[in-house]
Amino acid sequence: VNAVLNFTDFDDQVRRSVRKSGAICEERIQNLLTEVKKMWEKDPNTVKNIFKAPYMECDDFMFYYADIFVELVQYGQRTDLCAFLARIDMSKDKQAQLANYAMQHGVVPTSYSFEFLRVVHSDPLNSDRQWTYQYCSSLG
């Protein structure tokens, strides 16, 4: 394992990829991120309810939230994501719209919580727990 602790090249690549879909995509991601951070500071339970993640702490949630965008870009769904962001109604329930979109595309909060590692059984149809264990034990 070649553990790179400050792997900014990946972030830069995701950013460059998002920009291929136009400035509106990057702008909407930034706006949504800024908003959810403010919402969390004001009332984390509201955010947890919207994203169906009542067990998550701030760090776990922000990791999940960033991965909504990163996973979709990384795994070839950038154009669909950016098309969704371009048509999202920014005047109301933006976070709920994003939460539903993420769930529909398989980016769910379940495996992002530290609680997930406490589960002692593995599911052969889901490698998230093993992946989380591997990167935590290799880098943590």
mmCIF file of N, CA and C in Angstrom:
data_model
loop_
_atom_site.group_PDB
_atom_site.id
_atom_site.type_symbol
_atom_site.label_atom_id
_atom_site.label_comp_id
_atom_site.label_asym_id
_atom_site.label_seq_id
_atom_site.Cartn_x
_atom_site.Cartn_y
_atom_site.Cartn_z
ATOM 1 N N VAL A 1 0.847 -1.178 0.000
ATOM 2 C CA VAL A 1 0.000 0.000 0.000
ATOM 3 C C VAL A 1 0.886 1.233 0.000
ATOM 4 N N ASN A 2 0.638 2.122 -0.924
ATOM 5 C CA ASN A 2 1.364 3.382 -0.976
ATOM 6 C C ASN A 2 0.461 4.465 -0.386
ATOM 7 N N ALA A 3 0.488 4.610 0.918
ATOM 8 C CA ALA A 3 -0.370 5.570 1.595
ATOM 9 C C ALA A 3 0.156 6.983 1.396
ATOM 10 N N VAL A 4 -0.652 7.814 0.771
ATOM 11 C CA VAL A 4 -0.298 9.215 0.560
ATOM 12 C C VAL A 4 -1.216 10.023 1.467
ATOM 13 N N LEU A 5 -0.649 10.655 2.479
ATOM 14 C CA LEU A 5 -1.460 11.319 3.494
ATOM 15 C C LEU A 5 -2.105 12.610 3.013
ATOM 16 N N ASN A 6 -1.487 13.315 2.104
ATOM 17 C CA ASN A 6 -2.037 14.569 1.618
ATOM 18 C C ASN A 6 -2.201 14.461 0.103
ATOM 19 N N PHE A 7 -3.211 13.711 -0.293
ATOM 20 C CA PHE A 7 -3.384 13.365 -1.695
ATOM 21 C C PHE A 7 -4.270 14.396 -2.389
ATOM 22 N N THR A 8 -3.719 15.560 -2.644
ATOM 23 C CA THR A 8 -4.490 16.638 -3.261
ATOM 24 C C THR A 8 -4.668 16.438 -4.763
ATOM 25 N N ASP A 9 -3.855 15.596 -5.377
ATOM 26 C CA ASP A 9 -4.008 15.340 -6.809
ATOM 27 C C ASP A 9 -5.390 14.777 -7.134
ATOM 28 N N PHE A 10 -5.897 13.928 -6.264
ATOM 29 C CA PHE A 10 -7.229 13.357 -6.483
ATOM 30 C C PHE A 10 -8.285 14.462 -6.461
ATOM 31 N N ASP A 11 -8.225 15.328 -5.450
ATOM 32 C CA ASP A 11 -9.176 16.437 -5.353
ATOM 33 C C ASP A 11 -9.094 17.326 -6.589
ATOM 34 N N ASP A 12 -7.881 17.608 -7.034
ATOM 35 C CA ASP A 12 -7.701 18.439 -8.229
ATOM 36 C C ASP A 12 -8.292 17.776 -9.460
ATOM 37 N N GLN A 13 -8.138 16.457 -9.572
ATOM 38 C CA GLN A 13 -8.696 15.753 -10.719
ATOM 39 C C GLN A 13 -10.223 15.791 -10.700
ATOM 40 N N VAL A 14 -10.816 15.601 -9.546
ATOM 41 C CA VAL A 14 -12.277 15.678 -9.433
ATOM 42 C C VAL A 14 -12.745 17.074 -9.817
ATOM 43 N N ARG A 15 -12.049 18.094 -9.333
ATOM 44 C CA ARG A 15 -12.401 19.484 -9.651
ATOM 45 C C ARG A 15 -12.303 19.738 -11.157
ATOM 46 N N ARG A 16 -11.232 19.276 -11.787
ATOM 47 C CA ARG A 16 -11.078 19.450 -13.239
ATOM 48 C C ARG A 16 -12.180 18.716 -14.002
ATOM 49 N N SER A 17 -12.519 17.548 -13.530
ATOM 50 C CA SER A 17 -13.583 16.777 -14.176
ATOM 51 C C SER A 17 -14.925 17.494 -14.070
ATOM 52 N N VAL A 18 -15.224 18.024 -12.894
ATOM 53 C CA VAL A 18 -16.485 18.755 -12.699
ATOM 54 C C VAL A 18 -16.541 19.966 -13.631
ATOM 55 N N ARG A 19 -15.435 20.654 -13.779
ATOM 56 C CA ARG A 19 -15.392 21.845 -14.636
ATOM 57 C C ARG A 19 -15.685 21.518 -16.097
ATOM 58 N N LYS A 20 -15.468 20.281 -16.511
ATOM 59 C CA LYS A 20 -15.791 19.887 -17.883
ATOM 60 C C LYS A 20 -17.279 20.044 -18.172
ATOM 61 N N SER A 21 -18.083 20.015 -17.134
ATOM 62 C CA SER A 21 -19.528 20.172 -17.301
ATOM 63 C C SER A 21 -19.981 21.618 -17.137
ATOM 64 N N GLY A 22 -19.045 22.528 -16.992
ATOM 65 C CA GLY A 22 -19.389 23.942 -16.912
ATOM 66 C C GLY A 22 -19.308 24.498 -15.508
ATOM 67 N N ALA A 23 -19.244 25.803 -15.444
ATOM 68 C CA ALA A 23 -19.078 26.503 -14.170
ATOM 69 C C ALA A 23 -20.254 26.303 -13.230
ATOM 70 N N ILE A 24 -21.450 26.120 -13.784
ATOM 71 C CA ILE A 24 -22.634 25.986 -12.928
ATOM 72 C C ILE A 24 -22.522 24.766 -12.023
ATOM 73 N N CYS A 25 -21.924 23.693 -12.506
ATOM 74 C CA CYS A 25 -21.797 22.471 -11.710
ATOM 75 C C CYS A 25 -20.915 22.728 -10.486
ATOM 76 N N GLU A 26 -19.745 23.276 -10.724
ATOM 77 C CA GLU A 26 -18.838 23.570 -9.615
ATOM 78 C C GLU A 26 -19.464 24.570 -8.649
ATOM 79 N N GLU A 27 -20.123 25.577 -9.180
ATOM 80 C CA GLU A 27 -20.756 26.604 -8.357
ATOM 81 C C GLU A 27 -21.857 26.006 -7.474
ATOM 82 N N ARG A 28 -22.667 25.135 -8.044
ATOM 83 C CA ARG A 28 -23.748 24.526 -7.267
ATOM 84 C C ARG A 28 -23.198 23.635 -6.159
ATOM 85 N N ILE A 29 -22.158 22.897 -6.454
ATOM 86 C CA ILE A 29 -21.541 22.052 -5.421
ATOM 87 C C ILE A 29 -21.043 22.920 -4.276
ATOM 88 N N GLN A 30 -20.351 24.012 -4.601
ATOM 89 C CA GLN A 30 -19.849 24.919 -3.561
ATOM 90 C C GLN A 30 -20.988 25.513 -2.747
ATOM 91 N N ASN A 31 -22.060 25.941 -3.421
ATOM 92 C CA ASN A 31 -23.206 26.528 -2.721
ATOM 93 C C ASN A 31 -23.868 25.518 -1.787
ATOM 94 N N LEU A 32 -24.049 24.305 -2.272
ATOM 95 C CA LEU A 32 -24.665 23.270 -1.442
ATOM 96 C C LEU A 32 -23.795 22.942 -0.241
ATOM 97 N N LEU A 33 -22.495 22.843 -0.451
ATOM 98 C CA LEU A 33 -21.571 22.546 0.642
ATOM 99 C C LEU A 33 -21.572 23.656 1.685
ATOM 100 N N THR A 34 -21.514 24.888 1.239
ATOM 101 C CA THR A 34 -21.549 26.027 2.167
ATOM 102 C C THR A 34 -22.838 26.012 2.973
ATOM 103 N N GLU A 35 -23.942 25.750 2.289
ATOM 104 C CA GLU A 35 -25.233 25.732 2.972
ATOM 105 C C GLU A 35 -25.333 24.620 4.003
ATOM 106 N N VAL A 36 -24.893 23.406 3.642
ATOM 107 C CA VAL A 36 -25.035 22.300 4.583
ATOM 108 C C VAL A 36 -24.143 22.511 5.802
ATOM 109 N N LYS A 37 -22.991 23.135 5.632
ATOM 110 C CA LYS A 37 -22.138 23.442 6.784
ATOM 111 C C LYS A 37 -22.841 24.403 7.737
ATOM 112 N N LYS A 38 -23.477 25.429 7.188
ATOM 113 C CA LYS A 38 -24.219 26.390 8.018
ATOM 114 C C LYS A 38 -25.398 25.715 8.699
ATOM 115 N N MET A 39 -26.099 24.859 7.953
ATOM 116 C CA MET A 39 -27.232 24.136 8.531
ATOM 117 C C MET A 39 -26.769 23.251 9.683
ATOM 118 N N TRP A 40 -25.632 22.578 9.497
ATOM 119 C CA TRP A 40 -25.111 21.696 10.546
ATOM 120 C C TRP A 40 -24.785 22.503 11.799
ATOM 121 N N GLU A 41 -24.143 23.656 11.624
ATOM 122 C CA GLU A 41 -23.793 24.497 12.777
ATOM 123 C C GLU A 41 -25.037 24.945 13.529
ATOM 124 N N LYS A 42 -26.098 25.231 12.804
ATOM 125 C CA LYS A 42 -27.332 25.718 13.412
ATOM 126 C C LYS A 42 -28.122 24.579 14.065
ATOM 127 N N ASP A 43 -28.280 23.465 13.345
ATOM 128 C CA ASP A 43 -29.087 22.364 13.856
ATOM 129 C C ASP A 43 -28.707 21.061 13.153
ATOM 130 N N PRO A 44 -27.738 20.348 13.697
ATOM 131 C CA PRO A 44 -27.286 19.117 13.044
ATOM 132 C C PRO A 44 -28.389 18.075 12.875
ATOM 133 N N ASN A 45 -29.347 18.049 13.778
ATOM 134 C CA ASN A 45 -30.410 17.047 13.678
ATOM 135 C C ASN A 45 -31.273 17.231 12.436
ATOM 136 N N THR A 46 -31.460 18.462 12.015
ATOM 137 C CA THR A 46 -32.211 18.706 10.784
ATOM 138 C C THR A 46 -31.478 18.093 9.595
ATOM 139 N N VAL A 47 -30.178 18.303 9.534
ATOM 140 C CA VAL A 47 -29.368 17.744 8.450
ATOM 141 C C VAL A 47 -29.391 16.218 8.515
ATOM 142 N N LYS A 48 -29.232 15.673 9.703
ATOM 143 C CA LYS A 48 -29.243 14.225 9.868
ATOM 144 C C LYS A 48 -30.566 13.634 9.392
ATOM 145 N N ASN A 49 -31.663 14.309 9.692
ATOM 146 C CA ASN A 49 -32.978 13.824 9.264
ATOM 147 C C ASN A 49 -33.132 13.880 7.752
ATOM 148 N N ILE A 50 -32.685 14.952 7.139
ATOM 149 C CA ILE A 50 -32.796 15.098 5.689
ATOM 150 C C ILE A 50 -32.056 13.971 4.986
ATOM 151 N N PHE A 51 -30.871 13.644 5.468
ATOM 152 C CA PHE A 51 -30.026 12.645 4.813
ATOM 153 C C PHE A 51 -30.179 11.241 5.413
ATOM 154 N N LYS A 52 -31.151 11.090 6.306
ATOM 155 C CA LYS A 52 -31.415 9.786 6.926
ATOM 156 C C LYS A 52 -30.140 9.203 7.551
ATOM 157 N N ALA A 53 -29.512 10.046 8.348
ATOM 158 C CA ALA A 53 -28.250 9.667 8.989
ATOM 159 C C ALA A 53 -28.248 10.106 10.455
ATOM 160 N N PRO A 54 -29.207 9.624 11.260
ATOM 161 C CA PRO A 54 -29.334 10.118 12.639
ATOM 162 C C PRO A 54 -28.158 9.773 13.538
ATOM 163 N N TYR A 55 -27.353 8.802 13.169
ATOM 164 C CA TYR A 55 -26.256 8.305 13.995
ATOM 165 C C TYR A 55 -24.929 8.991 13.696
ATOM 166 N N MET A 56 -24.887 9.869 12.712
ATOM 167 C CA MET A 56 -23.602 10.407 12.256
ATOM 168 C C MET A 56 -23.163 11.640 13.033
ATOM 169 N N GLU A 57 -21.858 11.701 13.265
ATOM 170 C CA GLU A 57 -21.235 12.890 13.823
ATOM 171 C C GLU A 57 -20.770 13.773 12.659
ATOM 172 N N CYS A 58 -20.350 14.967 12.959
ATOM 173 C CA CYS A 58 -20.018 15.948 11.933
ATOM 174 C C CYS A 58 -18.957 15.452 10.947
ATOM 175 N N ASP A 59 -17.846 14.948 11.440
ATOM 176 C CA ASP A 59 -16.760 14.512 10.546
ATOM 177 C C ASP A 59 -17.209 13.397 9.614
ATOM 178 N N ASP A 60 -17.928 12.425 10.170
ATOM 179 C CA ASP A 60 -18.434 11.328 9.349
ATOM 180 C C ASP A 60 -19.403 11.849 8.295
ATOM 181 N N PHE A 61 -20.281 12.748 8.714
ATOM 182 C CA PHE A 61 -21.263 13.273 7.772
ATOM 183 C C PHE A 61 -20.592 14.056 6.649
ATOM 184 N N MET A 62 -19.641 14.902 6.984
ATOM 185 C CA MET A 62 -18.980 15.701 5.949
ATOM 186 C C MET A 62 -18.199 14.825 4.967
ATOM 187 N N PHE A 63 -17.640 13.733 5.452
ATOM 188 C CA PHE A 63 -16.986 12.763 4.576
ATOM 189 C C PHE A 63 -18.020 12.183 3.608
ATOM 190 N N TYR A 64 -19.158 11.775 4.142
ATOM 191 C CA TYR A 64 -20.238 11.256 3.302
ATOM 192 C C TYR A 64 -20.706 12.310 2.301
ATOM 193 N N TYR A 65 -20.938 13.510 2.789
ATOM 194 C CA TYR A 65 -21.482 14.571 1.933
ATOM 195 C C TYR A 65 -20.547 14.852 0.752
ATOM 196 N N ALA A 66 -19.271 14.973 1.007
ATOM 197 C CA ALA A 66 -18.302 15.195 -0.072
ATOM 198 C C ALA A 66 -18.313 14.028 -1.053
ATOM 199 N N ASP A 67 -18.469 12.816 -0.513
ATOM 200 C CA ASP A 67 -18.463 11.639 -1.373
ATOM 201 C C ASP A 67 -19.686 11.557 -2.279
ATOM 202 N N ILE A 68 -20.763 12.235 -1.937
ATOM 203 C CA ILE A 68 -21.906 12.272 -2.853
ATOM 204 C C ILE A 68 -21.415 12.758 -4.211
ATOM 205 N N PHE A 69 -20.651 13.820 -4.199
ATOM 206 C CA PHE A 69 -20.143 14.405 -5.444
ATOM 207 C C PHE A 69 -18.961 13.610 -5.991
ATOM 208 N N VAL A 70 -18.020 13.278 -5.117
ATOM 209 C CA VAL A 70 -16.790 12.620 -5.540
ATOM 210 C C VAL A 70 -17.074 11.249 -6.152
ATOM 211 N N GLU A 71 -17.884 10.436 -5.481
ATOM 212 C CA GLU A 71 -18.147 9.099 -6.007
ATOM 213 C C GLU A 71 -18.822 9.148 -7.372
ATOM 214 N N LEU A 72 -19.777 10.040 -7.508
ATOM 215 C CA LEU A 72 -20.481 10.111 -8.786
ATOM 216 C C LEU A 72 -19.549 10.549 -9.915
ATOM 217 N N VAL A 73 -18.665 11.474 -9.625
ATOM 218 C CA VAL A 73 -17.694 11.911 -10.634
ATOM 219 C C VAL A 73 -16.690 10.789 -10.900
ATOM 220 N N GLN A 74 -16.163 10.204 -9.850
ATOM 221 C CA GLN A 74 -15.141 9.171 -9.975
ATOM 222 C C GLN A 74 -15.635 7.953 -10.747
ATOM 223 N N TYR A 75 -16.895 7.607 -10.566
ATOM 224 C CA TYR A 75 -17.411 6.389 -11.176
ATOM 225 C C TYR A 75 -18.272 6.654 -12.411
ATOM 226 N N GLY A 76 -17.974 7.751 -13.116
ATOM 227 C CA GLY A 76 -18.523 7.957 -14.449
ATOM 228 C C GLY A 76 -19.900 8.571 -14.544
ATOM 229 N N GLN A 77 -20.379 9.185 -13.473
ATOM 230 C CA GLN A 77 -21.715 9.779 -13.512
ATOM 231 C C GLN A 77 -21.679 11.311 -13.435
ATOM 232 N N ARG A 78 -20.550 11.884 -13.815
ATOM 233 C CA ARG A 78 -20.389 13.334 -13.742
ATOM 234 C C ARG A 78 -21.450 14.074 -14.540
ATOM 235 N N THR A 79 -21.683 13.674 -15.763
ATOM 236 C CA THR A 79 -22.627 14.428 -16.598
ATOM 237 C C THR A 79 -24.040 14.353 -16.030
ATOM 238 N N ASP A 80 -24.415 13.199 -15.513
ATOM 239 C CA ASP A 80 -25.736 13.073 -14.895
ATOM 240 C C ASP A 80 -25.829 13.937 -13.640
ATOM 241 N N LEU A 81 -24.787 13.890 -12.808
ATOM 242 C CA LEU A 81 -24.746 14.708 -11.597
ATOM 243 C C LEU A 81 -24.865 16.187 -11.941
ATOM 244 N N CYS A 82 -24.062 16.632 -12.882
ATOM 245 C CA CYS A 82 -24.062 18.056 -13.224
ATOM 246 C C CYS A 82 -25.376 18.481 -13.888
ATOM 247 N N ALA A 83 -25.985 17.591 -14.659
ATOM 248 C CA ALA A 83 -27.302 17.897 -15.237
ATOM 249 C C ALA A 83 -28.331 18.039 -14.120
ATOM 250 N N PHE A 84 -28.264 17.149 -13.126
ATOM 251 C CA PHE A 84 -29.154 17.253 -11.970
ATOM 252 C C PHE A 84 -28.939 18.580 -11.241
ATOM 253 N N LEU A 85 -27.683 18.920 -10.997
ATOM 254 C CA LEU A 85 -27.386 20.165 -10.272
ATOM 255 C C LEU A 85 -27.834 21.393 -11.057
ATOM 256 N N ALA A 86 -27.764 21.334 -12.371
ATOM 257 C CA ALA A 86 -28.189 22.470 -13.198
ATOM 258 C C ALA A 86 -29.696 22.686 -13.120
ATOM 259 N N ARG A 87 -30.441 21.624 -12.922
ATOM 260 C CA ARG A 87 -31.906 21.765 -12.901
ATOM 261 C C ARG A 87 -32.502 21.761 -11.487
ATOM 262 N N ILE A 88 -31.652 21.583 -10.464
ATOM 263 C CA ILE A 88 -32.149 21.569 -9.088
ATOM 264 C C ILE A 88 -32.798 22.919 -8.767
ATOM 265 N N ASP A 89 -33.881 22.876 -8.027
ATOM 266 C CA ASP A 89 -34.568 24.098 -7.620
ATOM 267 C C ASP A 89 -33.826 24.676 -6.420
ATOM 268 N N MET A 90 -33.028 25.699 -6.665
ATOM 269 C CA MET A 90 -32.190 26.270 -5.605
ATOM 270 C C MET A 90 -32.983 27.147 -4.636
ATOM 271 N N SER A 91 -34.276 27.320 -4.892
ATOM 272 C CA SER A 91 -35.065 28.178 -4.012
ATOM 273 C C SER A 91 -35.688 27.418 -2.844
ATOM 274 N N LYS A 92 -35.735 26.090 -2.938
ATOM 275 C CA LYS A 92 -36.354 25.354 -1.834
ATOM 276 C C LYS A 92 -35.803 23.934 -1.718
ATOM 277 N N ASP A 93 -35.706 23.468 -0.509
ATOM 278 C CA ASP A 93 -35.361 22.083 -0.214
ATOM 279 C C ASP A 93 -34.199 21.525 -1.032
ATOM 280 N N LYS A 94 -33.185 22.333 -1.227
ATOM 281 C CA LYS A 94 -32.035 21.888 -2.031
ATOM 282 C C LYS A 94 -31.393 20.643 -1.447
ATOM 283 N N GLN A 95 -31.214 20.629 -0.147
ATOM 284 C CA GLN A 95 -30.540 19.506 0.491
ATOM 285 C C GLN A 95 -31.389 18.238 0.406
ATOM 286 N N ALA A 96 -32.687 18.376 0.531
ATOM 287 C CA ALA A 96 -33.567 17.206 0.408
ATOM 288 C C ALA A 96 -33.522 16.657 -1.016
ATOM 289 N N GLN A 97 -33.479 17.542 -1.986
ATOM 290 C CA GLN A 97 -33.363 17.098 -3.377
ATOM 291 C C GLN A 97 -32.053 16.342 -3.586
ATOM 292 N N LEU A 98 -30.976 16.861 -3.019
ATOM 293 C CA LEU A 98 -29.677 16.207 -3.140
ATOM 294 C C LEU A 98 -29.671 14.869 -2.410
ATOM 295 N N ALA A 99 -30.245 14.825 -1.227
ATOM 296 C CA ALA A 99 -30.297 13.577 -0.455
ATOM 297 C C ALA A 99 -31.027 12.492 -1.241
ATOM 298 N N ASN A 100 -32.143 12.836 -1.835
ATOM 299 C CA ASN A 100 -32.891 11.863 -2.630
ATOM 300 C C ASN A 100 -32.089 11.405 -3.835
ATOM 301 N N TYR A 101 -31.434 12.340 -4.492
ATOM 302 C CA TYR A 101 -30.614 12.005 -5.656
ATOM 303 C C TYR A 101 -29.485 11.055 -5.263
ATOM 304 N N ALA A 102 -28.824 11.347 -4.159
ATOM 305 C CA ALA A 102 -27.719 10.509 -3.690
ATOM 306 C C ALA A 102 -28.209 9.090 -3.397
ATOM 307 N N MET A 103 -29.322 8.988 -2.706
ATOM 308 C CA MET A 103 -29.869 7.666 -2.375
ATOM 309 C C MET A 103 -30.209 6.887 -3.648
ATOM 310 N N GLN A 104 -30.812 7.568 -4.603
ATOM 311 C CA GLN A 104 -31.190 6.913 -5.861
ATOM 312 C C GLN A 104 -29.972 6.420 -6.632
ATOM 313 N N HIS A 105 -28.828 7.052 -6.403
ATOM 314 C CA HIS A 105 -27.608 6.679 -7.115
ATOM 315 C C HIS A 105 -26.645 5.854 -6.262
ATOM 316 N N GLY A 106 -27.155 5.337 -5.146
ATOM 317 C CA GLY A 106 -26.379 4.402 -4.346
ATOM 318 C C GLY A 106 -25.359 5.002 -3.406
ATOM 319 N N VAL A 107 -25.378 6.321 -3.228
ATOM 320 C CA VAL A 107 -24.457 6.951 -2.275
ATOM 321 C C VAL A 107 -25.255 7.170 -0.988
ATOM 322 N N VAL A 108 -25.165 6.188 -0.108
ATOM 323 C CA VAL A 108 -25.959 6.191 1.117
ATOM 324 C C VAL A 108 -25.041 6.374 2.327
ATOM 325 N N PRO A 109 -25.558 6.970 3.389
ATOM 326 C CA PRO A 109 -24.696 7.305 4.529
ATOM 327 C C PRO A 109 -24.315 6.128 5.419
ATOM 328 N N THR A 110 -24.939 5.000 5.256
ATOM 329 C CA THR A 110 -24.773 3.876 6.175
ATOM 330 C C THR A 110 -23.323 3.546 6.494
ATOM 331 N N SER A 111 -22.501 3.414 5.477
ATOM 332 C CA SER A 111 -21.133 2.940 5.713
ATOM 333 C C SER A 111 -20.139 4.042 6.066
ATOM 334 N N TYR A 112 -20.596 5.249 6.235
ATOM 335 C CA TYR A 112 -19.674 6.356 6.521
ATOM 336 C C TYR A 112 -19.509 6.650 8.006
ATOM 337 N N SER A 113 -20.284 6.034 8.836
ATOM 338 C CA SER A 113 -20.209 6.292 10.263
ATOM 339 C C SER A 113 -19.201 5.351 10.926
ATOM 340 N N PHE A 114 -18.542 5.840 11.961
ATOM 341 C CA PHE A 114 -17.636 4.977 12.717
ATOM 342 C C PHE A 114 -18.410 3.805 13.319
ATOM 343 N N GLU A 115 -19.703 3.969 13.518
ATOM 344 C CA GLU A 115 -20.544 2.897 14.037
ATOM 345 C C GLU A 115 -20.553 1.699 13.090
ATOM 346 N N PHE A 116 -20.378 1.966 11.827
ATOM 347 C CA PHE A 116 -20.396 0.914 10.811
ATOM 348 C C PHE A 116 -19.301 -0.113 11.051
ATOM 349 N N LEU A 117 -18.165 0.328 11.568
ATOM 350 C CA LEU A 117 -17.057 -0.592 11.828
ATOM 351 C C LEU A 117 -17.318 -1.515 13.014
ATOM 352 N N ARG A 118 -18.293 -1.163 13.824
ATOM 353 C CA ARG A 118 -18.610 -2.001 14.982
ATOM 354 C C ARG A 118 -19.396 -3.256 14.597
ATOM 355 N N VAL A 119 -19.928 -3.269 13.405
ATOM 356 C CA VAL A 119 -20.674 -4.432 12.939
ATOM 357 C C VAL A 119 -19.684 -5.579 12.756
ATOM 358 N N VAL A 120 -19.961 -6.706 13.364
ATOM 359 C CA VAL A 120 -18.990 -7.788 13.370
ATOM 360 C C VAL A 120 -19.146 -8.776 12.211
ATOM 361 N N HIS A 121 -20.215 -8.696 11.472
ATOM 362 C CA HIS A 121 -20.372 -9.605 10.331
ATOM 363 C C HIS A 121 -20.115 -8.854 9.028
ATOM 364 N N SER A 122 -19.733 -9.603 8.024
ATOM 365 C CA SER A 122 -19.529 -8.981 6.716
ATOM 366 C C SER A 122 -20.607 -9.476 5.764
ATOM 367 N N ASP A 123 -20.869 -8.700 4.783
ATOM 368 C CA ASP A 123 -21.872 -9.019 3.779
ATOM 369 C C ASP A 123 -21.142 -9.248 2.464
ATOM 370 N N PRO A 124 -21.222 -10.448 1.902
ATOM 371 C CA PRO A 124 -20.489 -10.716 0.661
ATOM 372 C C PRO A 124 -20.955 -9.856 -0.515
ATOM 373 N N LEU A 125 -22.114 -9.242 -0.389
ATOM 374 C CA LEU A 125 -22.627 -8.383 -1.457
ATOM 375 C C LEU A 125 -22.274 -6.917 -1.240
ATOM 376 N N ASN A 126 -21.575 -6.628 -0.139
ATOM 377 C CA ASN A 126 -21.233 -5.245 0.174
ATOM 378 C C ASN A 126 -19.829 -5.211 0.774
ATOM 379 N N SER A 127 -18.905 -4.600 0.075
ATOM 380 C CA SER A 127 -17.516 -4.562 0.536
ATOM 381 C C SER A 127 -17.172 -3.271 1.280
ATOM 382 N N ASP A 128 -18.146 -2.432 1.579
ATOM 383 C CA ASP A 128 -17.865 -1.151 2.230
ATOM 384 C C ASP A 128 -17.150 -1.314 3.563
ATOM 385 N N ARG A 129 -17.592 -2.281 4.373
ATOM 386 C CA ARG A 129 -16.978 -2.441 5.689
ATOM 387 C C ARG A 129 -15.513 -2.843 5.549
ATOM 388 N N GLN A 130 -15.231 -3.764 4.642
ATOM 389 C CA GLN A 130 -13.858 -4.211 4.450
ATOM 390 C C GLN A 130 -12.990 -3.070 3.918
ATOM 391 N N TRP A 131 -13.529 -2.289 2.995
ATOM 392 C CA TRP A 131 -12.800 -1.154 2.442
ATOM 393 C C TRP A 131 -12.496 -0.135 3.541
ATOM 394 N N THR A 132 -13.499 0.168 4.351
ATOM 395 C CA THR A 132 -13.305 1.124 5.445
ATOM 396 C C THR A 132 -12.243 0.609 6.410
ATOM 397 N N TYR A 133 -12.314 -0.659 6.769
ATOM 398 C CA TYR A 133 -11.320 -1.240 7.662
ATOM 399 C C TYR A 133 -9.917 -1.122 7.043
ATOM 400 N N GLN A 134 -9.806 -1.443 5.754
ATOM 401 C CA GLN A 134 -8.491 -1.427 5.096
ATOM 402 C C GLN A 134 -7.878 -0.035 5.112
ATOM 403 N N TYR A 135 -8.639 0.986 4.701
ATOM 404 C CA TYR A 135 -7.998 2.298 4.670
ATOM 405 C C TYR A 135 -7.800 2.874 6.053
ATOM 406 N N CYS A 136 -8.656 2.533 6.998
ATOM 407 C CA CYS A 136 -8.438 3.020 8.366
ATOM 408 C C CYS A 136 -7.230 2.348 9.002
ATOM 409 N N SER A 137 -7.073 1.046 8.808
ATOM 410 C CA SER A 137 -5.935 0.362 9.415
ATOM 411 C C SER A 137 -4.630 0.689 8.693
ATOM 412 N N SER A 138 -4.712 0.989 7.416
ATOM 413 C CA SER A 138 -3.493 1.324 6.665
ATOM 414 C C SER A 138 -3.061 2.765 6.891
ATOM 415 N N LEU A 139 -4.028 3.656 7.039
ATOM 416 C CA LEU A 139 -3.693 5.070 7.172
ATOM 417 C C LEU A 139 -3.911 5.610 8.576
ATOM 418 N N GLY A 140 -4.786 4.995 9.324
ATOM 419 C CA GLY A 140 -5.176 5.503 10.641
ATOM 420 C C GLY A 140 -4.143 5.261 11.673
#
